[in-house]
Amino acid sequence: MSSRLVVLGSCGAWPEAGRACSGYLLEHDGYRVVLDLGYGTLPRLLAILGSSVADGLDAVIVTHEHPDHMVDLHGLFRARWFGRRDAPPIPVYAPSGVLNRVAALEDDDASVVRRVFDWLPLPADPYQVGPFQLRSVDLPHFVPNAGIRLSSPGLTLAYTGDTGPDPALAELGRDADLYVVEASDRDQQHTTPPSPEGARMHMNGRDAGHAAMAATARRLMLTHFWPENDRELTRASATAVFEGEVILAEEGLEVRLP
Ligand SMILES: [Zn+2]
């Protein structure tokens, strides 16, 4: 069976009109795992699955607890709670703060959320997720953020979630067929409040290009664009330092793998 990554959403922080925030569906060997479920991603996921209760989804991985990466996980919870309450729970690999935020929307009753989802903490030792080995690494962000590396024979995909520049990005994306890297480029627009002082918690196109170059990744997908950014500008700064193909994430974009 052919393998692919479908972009559900490409925006950071909040979604632009007609777009969505972070979310990616990875299909390989008949297995379907979604990476992040930010604002507006769930209807797009359900459309691909052809199921209003997400039948056919095997697992969820969430990098961190910020709503632009996980708020539609609560929508997925509702779909399963009302539509498939007695089905086996769907495994959710995520930092503990993600469970807390979903449970908070259920009057802090984590027990109902645990009935629908099987919670597995990140970062952690490797997991076997369907055909993939899942490795995870803590990356610098305002809250714990797990960088993700999924490997199976003949296919490796890595995804940063949200991060500042970090040496660990080279190993995370080592020789990946596709390295999905955040390029918020938050400072591109003068109207955006400047990034907070201190250690950097996001990257720009040049940082993303450097990360992919250090990792010797085959292809780089830039994503998590700040709303209204000029994405081609971000691509240009990445291609200045990364020699491989640079892809701009776009809602509905399908990338064949490996
Ligand atoms: Zn984000």
PDB file of C-alpha atoms and ligand atoms in Angstrom:
ATOM      1  CA  MET A   1       0.000   0.000   0.000  1.00  0.00           C
ATOM      2  CA  SER A   2       1.276   3.467  -0.805  1.00  0.00           C
ATOM      3  CA  SER A   3       2.324   5.767   1.998  1.00  0.00           C
ATOM      4  CA  ARG A   4       1.544   9.439   2.322  1.00  0.00           C
ATOM      5  CA  LEU A   5       1.390  12.459   4.581  1.00  0.00           C
ATOM      6  CA  VAL A   6      -1.662  14.707   4.231  1.00  0.00           C
ATOM      7  CA  VAL A   7      -1.516  18.213   5.695  1.00  0.00           C
ATOM      8  CA  LEU A   8      -4.626  19.024   7.745  1.00  0.00           C
ATOM      9  CA  GLY A   9      -3.410  22.461   8.830  1.00  0.00           C
ATOM     10  CA  SER A  10      -0.384  24.687   8.353  1.00  0.00           C
ATOM     11  CA  CYS A  11      -0.904  27.743  10.577  1.00  0.00           C
ATOM     12  CA  GLY A  12       0.735  28.553  13.878  1.00  0.00           C
ATOM     13  CA  ALA A  13      -1.037  30.291  16.778  1.00  0.00           C
ATOM     14  CA  TRP A  14      -4.497  30.630  15.164  1.00  0.00           C
ATOM     15  CA  PRO A  15      -5.854  29.662  11.740  1.00  0.00           C
ATOM     16  CA  GLU A  16      -6.112  32.014   8.794  1.00  0.00           C
ATOM     17  CA  ALA A  17      -9.460  32.160   6.955  1.00  0.00           C
ATOM     18  CA  GLY A  18     -10.037  28.837   5.182  1.00  0.00           C
ATOM     19  CA  ARG A  19      -7.041  27.205   6.845  1.00  0.00           C
ATOM     20  CA  ALA A  20      -6.365  25.280  10.060  1.00  0.00           C
ATOM     21  CA  CYS A  21      -3.630  24.959  12.662  1.00  0.00           C
ATOM     22  CA  SER A  22      -1.110  22.139  12.998  1.00  0.00           C
ATOM     23  CA  GLY A  23      -2.222  18.654  11.978  1.00  0.00           C
ATOM     24  CA  TYR A  24      -0.905  15.903   9.678  1.00  0.00           C
ATOM     25  CA  LEU A  25      -2.260  12.489   8.784  1.00  0.00           C
ATOM     26  CA  LEU A  26       0.386   9.824   8.131  1.00  0.00           C
ATOM     27  CA  GLU A  27      -0.669   6.643   6.346  1.00  0.00           C
ATOM     28  CA  HIS A  28       1.687   3.701   5.973  1.00  0.00           C
ATOM     29  CA  ASP A  29       1.144  -0.025   5.622  1.00  0.00           C
ATOM     30  CA  GLY A  30      -2.601   0.482   6.101  1.00  0.00           C
ATOM     31  CA  TYR A  31      -1.978   2.252   9.444  1.00  0.00           C
ATOM     32  CA  ARG A  32      -3.262   5.781  10.096  1.00  0.00           C
ATOM     33  CA  VAL A  33      -1.773   8.047  12.717  1.00  0.00           C
ATOM     34  CA  VAL A  34      -2.481  11.745  13.099  1.00  0.00           C
ATOM     35  CA  LEU A  35       0.223  14.126  14.338  1.00  0.00           C
ATOM     36  CA  ASP A  36      -1.296  17.074  16.242  1.00  0.00           C
ATOM     37  CA  LEU A  37      -4.929  18.202  16.065  1.00  0.00           C
ATOM     38  CA  GLY A  38      -4.985  21.995  16.197  1.00  0.00           C
ATOM     39  CA  TYR A  39      -7.875  24.385  15.488  1.00  0.00           C
ATOM     40  CA  GLY A  40      -9.910  23.321  12.467  1.00  0.00           C
ATOM     41  CA  THR A  41      -8.132  20.042  11.750  1.00  0.00           C
ATOM     42  CA  LEU A  42     -10.821  17.597  12.881  1.00  0.00           C
ATOM     43  CA  PRO A  43     -13.351  18.176  10.056  1.00  0.00           C
ATOM     44  CA  ARG A  44     -10.542  17.741   7.535  1.00  0.00           C
ATOM     45  CA  LEU A  45      -9.434  14.512   9.212  1.00  0.00           C
ATOM     46  CA  LEU A  46     -12.989  13.139   9.287  1.00  0.00           C
ATOM     47  CA  ALA A  47     -13.442  13.968   5.605  1.00  0.00           C
ATOM     48  CA  ILE A  48     -10.356  11.937   4.706  1.00  0.00           C
ATOM     49  CA  LEU A  49     -11.436   9.059   6.930  1.00  0.00           C
ATOM     50  CA  GLY A  50     -14.962   9.193   5.493  1.00  0.00           C
ATOM     51  CA  SER A  51     -16.337   8.771   9.009  1.00  0.00           C
ATOM     52  CA  SER A  52     -17.944  11.301  11.346  1.00  0.00           C
ATOM     53  CA  VAL A  53     -16.767   9.221  14.317  1.00  0.00           C
ATOM     54  CA  ALA A  54     -13.180   8.754  13.071  1.00  0.00           C
ATOM     55  CA  ASP A  55     -13.453   5.059  12.301  1.00  0.00           C
ATOM     56  CA  GLY A  56     -10.219   3.974  10.667  1.00  0.00           C
ATOM     57  CA  LEU A  57      -7.970   6.155  12.798  1.00  0.00           C
ATOM     58  CA  ASP A  58      -5.392   3.997  14.596  1.00  0.00           C
ATOM     59  CA  ALA A  59      -3.457   6.422  16.808  1.00  0.00           C
ATOM     60  CA  VAL A  60      -2.879  10.065  17.723  1.00  0.00           C
ATOM     61  CA  ILE A  61       0.398  11.781  18.575  1.00  0.00           C
ATOM     62  CA  VAL A  62       0.364  15.296  20.068  1.00  0.00           C
ATOM     63  CA  THR A  63       3.584  17.259  20.512  1.00  0.00           C
ATOM     64  CA  HIS A  64       2.466  19.684  23.223  1.00  0.00           C
ATOM     65  CA  GLU A  65      -0.439  21.188  25.079  1.00  0.00           C
ATOM     66  CA  HIS A  66      -0.874  24.489  23.232  1.00  0.00           C
ATOM     67  CA  PRO A  67      -4.350  24.672  21.686  1.00  0.00           C
ATOM     68  CA  ASP A  68      -3.097  25.245  18.135  1.00  0.00           C
ATOM     69  CA  HIS A  69      -1.804  21.651  18.380  1.00  0.00           C
ATOM     70  CA  MET A  70      -4.452  19.855  20.412  1.00  0.00           C
ATOM     71  CA  VAL A  71      -7.783  21.620  20.818  1.00  0.00           C
ATOM     72  CA  ASP A  72      -9.524  19.448  18.201  1.00  0.00           C
ATOM     73  CA  LEU A  73      -8.499  16.384  20.201  1.00  0.00           C
ATOM     74  CA  HIS A  74     -11.469  17.324  22.361  1.00  0.00           C
ATOM     75  CA  GLY A  75     -13.673  17.218  19.266  1.00  0.00           C
ATOM     76  CA  LEU A  76     -12.294  13.767  18.525  1.00  0.00           C
ATOM     77  CA  PHE A  77     -13.069  12.785  22.102  1.00  0.00           C
ATOM     78  CA  ARG A  78     -16.700  13.832  21.580  1.00  0.00           C
ATOM     79  CA  ALA A  79     -16.956  11.930  18.310  1.00  0.00           C
ATOM     80  CA  ARG A  80     -15.817   8.740  20.037  1.00  0.00           C
ATOM     81  CA  TRP A  81     -17.711   9.363  23.294  1.00  0.00           C
ATOM     82  CA  PHE A  82     -21.050   9.900  21.572  1.00  0.00           C
ATOM     83  CA  GLY A  83     -20.458   7.626  18.616  1.00  0.00           C
ATOM     84  CA  ARG A  84     -18.174   4.772  19.707  1.00  0.00           C
ATOM     85  CA  ARG A  85     -18.194   4.700  23.522  1.00  0.00           C
ATOM     86  CA  ASP A  86     -17.681   0.955  23.751  1.00  0.00           C
ATOM     87  CA  ALA A  87     -15.031   0.707  21.057  1.00  0.00           C
ATOM     88  CA  PRO A  88     -11.434  -0.023  22.113  1.00  0.00           C
ATOM     89  CA  PRO A  89      -9.688   3.200  23.192  1.00  0.00           C
ATOM     90  CA  ILE A  90      -7.518   4.978  20.627  1.00  0.00           C
ATOM     91  CA  PRO A  91      -3.901   5.319  21.778  1.00  0.00           C
ATOM     92  CA  VAL A  92      -2.848   8.948  22.300  1.00  0.00           C
ATOM     93  CA  TYR A  93       0.866   9.636  22.709  1.00  0.00           C
ATOM     94  CA  ALA A  94       1.306  13.056  24.285  1.00  0.00           C
ATOM     95  CA  PRO A  95       2.858  15.041  27.138  1.00  0.00           C
ATOM     96  CA  SER A  96       0.699  14.893  30.290  1.00  0.00           C
ATOM     97  CA  GLY A  97      -0.444  18.508  29.912  1.00  0.00           C
ATOM     98  CA  VAL A  98      -2.490  17.487  26.859  1.00  0.00           C
ATOM     99  CA  LEU A  99      -4.620  15.084  28.903  1.00  0.00           C
ATOM    100  CA  ASN A 100      -5.103  17.761  31.549  1.00  0.00           C
ATOM    101  CA  ARG A 101      -6.392  20.264  28.989  1.00  0.00           C
ATOM    102  CA  VAL A 102      -8.839  17.816  27.396  1.00  0.00           C
ATOM    103  CA  ALA A 103     -10.040  16.721  30.835  1.00  0.00           C
ATOM    104  CA  ALA A 104     -10.518  20.380  31.847  1.00  0.00           C
ATOM    105  CA  LEU A 105     -13.178  20.641  29.127  1.00  0.00           C
ATOM    106  CA  GLU A 106     -14.928  17.668  30.780  1.00  0.00           C
ATOM    107  CA  ASP A 107     -15.170  19.288  34.232  1.00  0.00           C
ATOM    108  CA  ASP A 108     -11.737  17.854  35.100  1.00  0.00           C
ATOM    109  CA  ASP A 109     -13.108  14.333  34.827  1.00  0.00           C
ATOM    110  CA  ALA A 110     -10.146  12.498  33.316  1.00  0.00           C
ATOM    111  CA  SER A 111     -11.914   9.143  33.699  1.00  0.00           C
ATOM    112  CA  VAL A 112     -14.266   9.753  30.749  1.00  0.00           C
ATOM    113  CA  VAL A 113     -11.346  10.904  28.632  1.00  0.00           C
ATOM    114  CA  ARG A 114      -9.391   7.786  29.582  1.00  0.00           C
ATOM    115  CA  ARG A 115     -12.308   5.634  28.470  1.00  0.00           C
ATOM    116  CA  VAL A 116     -12.026   6.951  24.925  1.00  0.00           C
ATOM    117  CA  PHE A 117      -8.262   7.390  24.711  1.00  0.00           C
ATOM    118  CA  ASP A 118      -5.419   5.221  25.934  1.00  0.00           C
ATOM    119  CA  TRP A 119      -2.883   7.786  27.211  1.00  0.00           C
ATOM    120  CA  LEU A 120       0.817   7.141  26.709  1.00  0.00           C
ATOM    121  CA  PRO A 121       3.291   9.787  27.912  1.00  0.00           C
ATOM    122  CA  LEU A 122       5.856  11.671  25.820  1.00  0.00           C
ATOM    123  CA  PRO A 123       8.751  12.038  25.678  1.00  0.00           C
ATOM    124  CA  ALA A 124       9.581   8.467  26.637  1.00  0.00           C
ATOM    125  CA  ASP A 125      11.514   5.381  25.604  1.00  0.00           C
ATOM    126  CA  PRO A 126      10.648   4.149  22.124  1.00  0.00           C
ATOM    127  CA  TYR A 127       7.135   2.875  21.507  1.00  0.00           C
ATOM    128  CA  GLN A 128       5.974   0.570  18.766  1.00  0.00           C
ATOM    129  CA  VAL A 129       3.126   2.408  17.037  1.00  0.00           C
ATOM    130  CA  GLY A 130       1.688   0.122  14.376  1.00  0.00           C
ATOM    131  CA  PRO A 131       4.442  -0.312  11.784  1.00  0.00           C
ATOM    132  CA  PHE A 132       6.528   2.501  13.313  1.00  0.00           C
ATOM    133  CA  GLN A 133       9.033   2.850  16.059  1.00  0.00           C
ATOM    134  CA  LEU A 134       8.239   6.163  17.755  1.00  0.00           C
ATOM    135  CA  ARG A 135      11.139   8.066  19.288  1.00  0.00           C
ATOM    136  CA  SER A 136      10.650  11.390  21.032  1.00  0.00           C
ATOM    137  CA  VAL A 137      12.855  14.121  22.406  1.00  0.00           C
ATOM    138  CA  ASP A 138      12.176  17.144  24.574  1.00  0.00           C
ATOM    139  CA  LEU A 139      12.683  20.360  22.594  1.00  0.00           C
ATOM    140  CA  PRO A 140      12.810  23.979  23.813  1.00  0.00           C
ATOM    141  CA  HIS A 141       9.375  25.627  23.948  1.00  0.00           C
ATOM    142  CA  PHE A 142       7.214  27.515  26.464  1.00  0.00           C
ATOM    143  CA  VAL A 143       5.748  24.179  27.608  1.00  0.00           C
ATOM    144  CA  PRO A 144       7.136  20.618  27.243  1.00  0.00           C
ATOM    145  CA  ASN A 145       7.215  19.834  23.531  1.00  0.00           C
ATOM    146  CA  ALA A 146       8.049  16.375  22.212  1.00  0.00           C
ATOM    147  CA  GLY A 147       9.837  16.209  18.874  1.00  0.00           C
ATOM    148  CA  ILE A 148       8.685  13.085  17.028  1.00  0.00           C
ATOM    149  CA  ARG A 149      10.551  10.546  14.910  1.00  0.00           C
ATOM    150  CA  LEU A 150       8.633   7.695  13.269  1.00  0.00           C
ATOM    151  CA  SER A 151      10.646   4.952  11.581  1.00  0.00           C
ATOM    152  CA  SER A 152       9.728   1.765   9.832  1.00  0.00           C
ATOM    153  CA  PRO A 153      11.775  -0.227   7.310  1.00  0.00           C
ATOM    154  CA  GLY A 154      12.106   2.017   4.277  1.00  0.00           C
ATOM    155  CA  LEU A 155      10.456   5.110   5.751  1.00  0.00           C
ATOM    156  CA  THR A 156      11.411   7.745   8.325  1.00  0.00           C
ATOM    157  CA  LEU A 157       9.408  10.859   9.076  1.00  0.00           C
ATOM    158  CA  ALA A 158      10.308  13.420  11.738  1.00  0.00           C
ATOM    159  CA  TYR A 159       8.315  16.358  13.086  1.00  0.00           C
ATOM    160  CA  THR A 160       9.470  19.101  15.429  1.00  0.00           C
ATOM    161  CA  GLY A 161       6.206  20.406  16.879  1.00  0.00           C
ATOM    162  CA  ASP A 162       7.117  23.873  18.192  1.00  0.00           C
ATOM    163  CA  THR A 163      10.732  24.525  19.051  1.00  0.00           C
ATOM    164  CA  GLY A 164      13.561  26.993  19.120  1.00  0.00           C
ATOM    165  CA  PRO A 165      16.875  26.107  17.492  1.00  0.00           C
ATOM    166  CA  ASP A 166      18.479  23.147  19.269  1.00  0.00           C
ATOM    167  CA  PRO A 167      21.322  20.679  18.556  1.00  0.00           C
ATOM    168  CA  ALA A 168      18.894  17.784  19.166  1.00  0.00           C
ATOM    169  CA  LEU A 169      17.093  18.699  15.917  1.00  0.00           C
ATOM    170  CA  ALA A 170      19.933  17.125  13.907  1.00  0.00           C
ATOM    171  CA  GLU A 171      19.451  13.663  15.443  1.00  0.00           C
ATOM    172  CA  LEU A 172      15.666  13.950  15.462  1.00  0.00           C
ATOM    173  CA  GLY A 173      15.592  14.335  11.695  1.00  0.00           C
ATOM    174  CA  ARG A 174      18.659  12.225  10.887  1.00  0.00           C
ATOM    175  CA  ASP A 175      18.415  11.074   7.227  1.00  0.00           C
ATOM    176  CA  ALA A 176      14.611  11.407   7.354  1.00  0.00           C
ATOM    177  CA  ASP A 177      12.719  10.970   4.104  1.00  0.00           C
ATOM    178  CA  LEU A 178      10.624  13.941   5.182  1.00  0.00           C
ATOM    179  CA  TYR A 179      11.440  16.360   7.990  1.00  0.00           C
ATOM    180  CA  VAL A 180       8.452  18.510   8.998  1.00  0.00           C
ATOM    181  CA  VAL A 181       9.895  21.571  10.707  1.00  0.00           C
ATOM    182  CA  GLU A 182       8.236  24.576  12.250  1.00  0.00           C
ATOM    183  CA  ALA A 183       9.063  27.904  10.638  1.00  0.00           C
ATOM    184  CA  SER A 184       6.806  30.292  12.539  1.00  0.00           C
ATOM    185  CA  ASP A 185       8.883  33.221  11.310  1.00  0.00           C
ATOM    186  CA  ARG A 186       7.031  35.196  13.924  1.00  0.00           C
ATOM    187  CA  ASP A 187       9.114  38.308  13.469  1.00  0.00           C
ATOM    188  CA  GLN A 188       8.406  38.575   9.723  1.00  0.00           C
ATOM    189  CA  GLN A 189       5.641  41.138  10.240  1.00  0.00           C
ATOM    190  CA  HIS A 190       6.189  44.386  12.041  1.00  0.00           C
ATOM    191  CA  THR A 191       2.640  44.333  13.405  1.00  0.00           C
ATOM    192  CA  THR A 192       3.242  41.072  15.333  1.00  0.00           C
ATOM    193  CA  PRO A 193       4.291  41.620  18.942  1.00  0.00           C
ATOM    194  CA  PRO A 194       7.989  40.736  19.159  1.00  0.00           C
ATOM    195  CA  SER A 195       9.056  37.356  20.528  1.00  0.00           C
ATOM    196  CA  PRO A 196       9.559  37.364  24.296  1.00  0.00           C
ATOM    197  CA  GLU A 197      13.064  38.015  25.602  1.00  0.00           C
ATOM    198  CA  GLY A 198      15.265  35.063  26.462  1.00  0.00           C
ATOM    199  CA  ALA A 199      15.844  31.702  24.824  1.00  0.00           C
ATOM    200  CA  ARG A 200      14.185  31.298  21.423  1.00  0.00           C
ATOM    201  CA  MET A 201      11.042  29.157  21.401  1.00  0.00           C
ATOM    202  CA  HIS A 202      10.258  29.287  17.659  1.00  0.00           C
ATOM    203  CA  MET A 203      12.220  29.213  14.424  1.00  0.00           C
ATOM    204  CA  ASN A 204      12.292  30.920  11.032  1.00  0.00           C
ATOM    205  CA  GLY A 205      12.976  29.566   7.569  1.00  0.00           C
ATOM    206  CA  ARG A 206      16.719  29.847   7.940  1.00  0.00           C
ATOM    207  CA  ASP A 207      16.694  27.969  11.264  1.00  0.00           C
ATOM    208  CA  ALA A 208      14.558  25.239   9.693  1.00  0.00           C
ATOM    209  CA  GLY A 209      16.935  24.978   6.746  1.00  0.00           C
ATOM    210  CA  HIS A 210      19.881  24.639   9.118  1.00  0.00           C
ATOM    211  CA  ALA A 211      18.105  21.906  11.089  1.00  0.00           C
ATOM    212  CA  ALA A 212      17.337  19.922   7.927  1.00  0.00           C
ATOM    213  CA  MET A 213      20.882  20.408   6.661  1.00  0.00           C
ATOM    214  CA  ALA A 214      22.413  19.237   9.953  1.00  0.00           C
ATOM    215  CA  ALA A 215      20.099  16.221   9.883  1.00  0.00           C
ATOM    216  CA  THR A 216      20.937  15.458   6.211  1.00  0.00           C
ATOM    217  CA  ALA A 217      17.197  15.011   5.668  1.00  0.00           C
ATOM    218  CA  ARG A 218      16.043  14.191   2.140  1.00  0.00           C
ATOM    219  CA  ARG A 219      13.155  16.629   2.038  1.00  0.00           C
ATOM    220  CA  LEU A 220      12.084  19.497   4.264  1.00  0.00           C
ATOM    221  CA  MET A 221       8.485  20.541   4.841  1.00  0.00           C
ATOM    222  CA  LEU A 222       8.099  23.992   6.383  1.00  0.00           C
ATOM    223  CA  THR A 223       5.001  24.535   8.496  1.00  0.00           C
ATOM    224  CA  HIS A 224       3.416  26.399  11.459  1.00  0.00           C
ATOM    225  CA  PHE A 225       3.419  29.698   9.574  1.00  0.00           C
ATOM    226  CA  TRP A 226       2.417  32.779  11.522  1.00  0.00           C
ATOM    227  CA  PRO A 227      -0.918  34.032  10.094  1.00  0.00           C
ATOM    228  CA  GLU A 228      -0.537  36.341   7.100  1.00  0.00           C
ATOM    229  CA  ASN A 229       3.161  35.594   6.711  1.00  0.00           C
ATOM    230  CA  ASP A 230       4.645  35.548   3.220  1.00  0.00           C
ATOM    231  CA  ARG A 231       5.389  31.825   3.031  1.00  0.00           C
ATOM    232  CA  GLU A 232       7.544  32.148  -0.072  1.00  0.00           C
ATOM    233  CA  LEU A 233       9.866  34.449   1.859  1.00  0.00           C
ATOM    234  CA  THR A 234      10.214  31.719   4.477  1.00  0.00           C
ATOM    235  CA  ARG A 235      10.915  29.146   1.789  1.00  0.00           C
ATOM    236  CA  ALA A 236      13.569  31.367   0.218  1.00  0.00           C
ATOM    237  CA  SER A 237      15.452  31.675   3.499  1.00  0.00           C
ATOM    238  CA  ALA A 238      15.319  27.887   3.996  1.00  0.00           C
ATOM    239  CA  THR A 239      16.531  27.043   0.480  1.00  0.00           C
ATOM    240  CA  ALA A 240      19.472  29.398   1.041  1.00  0.00           C
ATOM    241  CA  VAL A 241      20.881  26.877   3.547  1.00  0.00           C
ATOM    242  CA  PHE A 242      19.243  23.504   2.740  1.00  0.00           C
ATOM    243  CA  GLU A 243      20.147  21.833  -0.546  1.00  0.00           C
ATOM    244  CA  GLY A 244      17.256  19.324  -0.723  1.00  0.00           C
ATOM    245  CA  GLU A 245      13.665  19.902  -1.766  1.00  0.00           C
ATOM    246  CA  VAL A 246      11.739  22.387   0.375  1.00  0.00           C
ATOM    247  CA  ILE A 247       7.952  21.941   0.543  1.00  0.00           C
ATOM    248  CA  LEU A 248       5.512  24.475   1.979  1.00  0.00           C
ATOM    249  CA  ALA A 249       2.769  22.882   4.077  1.00  0.00           C
ATOM    250  CA  GLU A 250      -0.669  23.675   2.700  1.00  0.00           C
ATOM    251  CA  GLU A 251      -4.104  22.453   3.762  1.00  0.00           C
ATOM    252  CA  GLY A 252      -4.948  19.323   1.768  1.00  0.00           C
ATOM    253  CA  LEU A 253      -1.424  18.890   0.395  1.00  0.00           C
ATOM    254  CA  GLU A 254      -0.575  15.225  -0.013  1.00  0.00           C
ATOM    255  CA  VAL A 255       3.087  14.135  -0.029  1.00  0.00           C
ATOM    256  CA  ARG A 256       3.845  10.638  -1.275  1.00  0.00           C
ATOM    257  CA  LEU A 257       6.372   8.773   0.845  1.00  0.00           C
ATOM    258  CA  PRO A 258       9.152   7.784   1.052  1.00  0.00           C
TER     259      PRO A 258
HETATM  260 ZN    ZN B   1       2.103  26.214  17.880  1.00  0.00          ZN
END
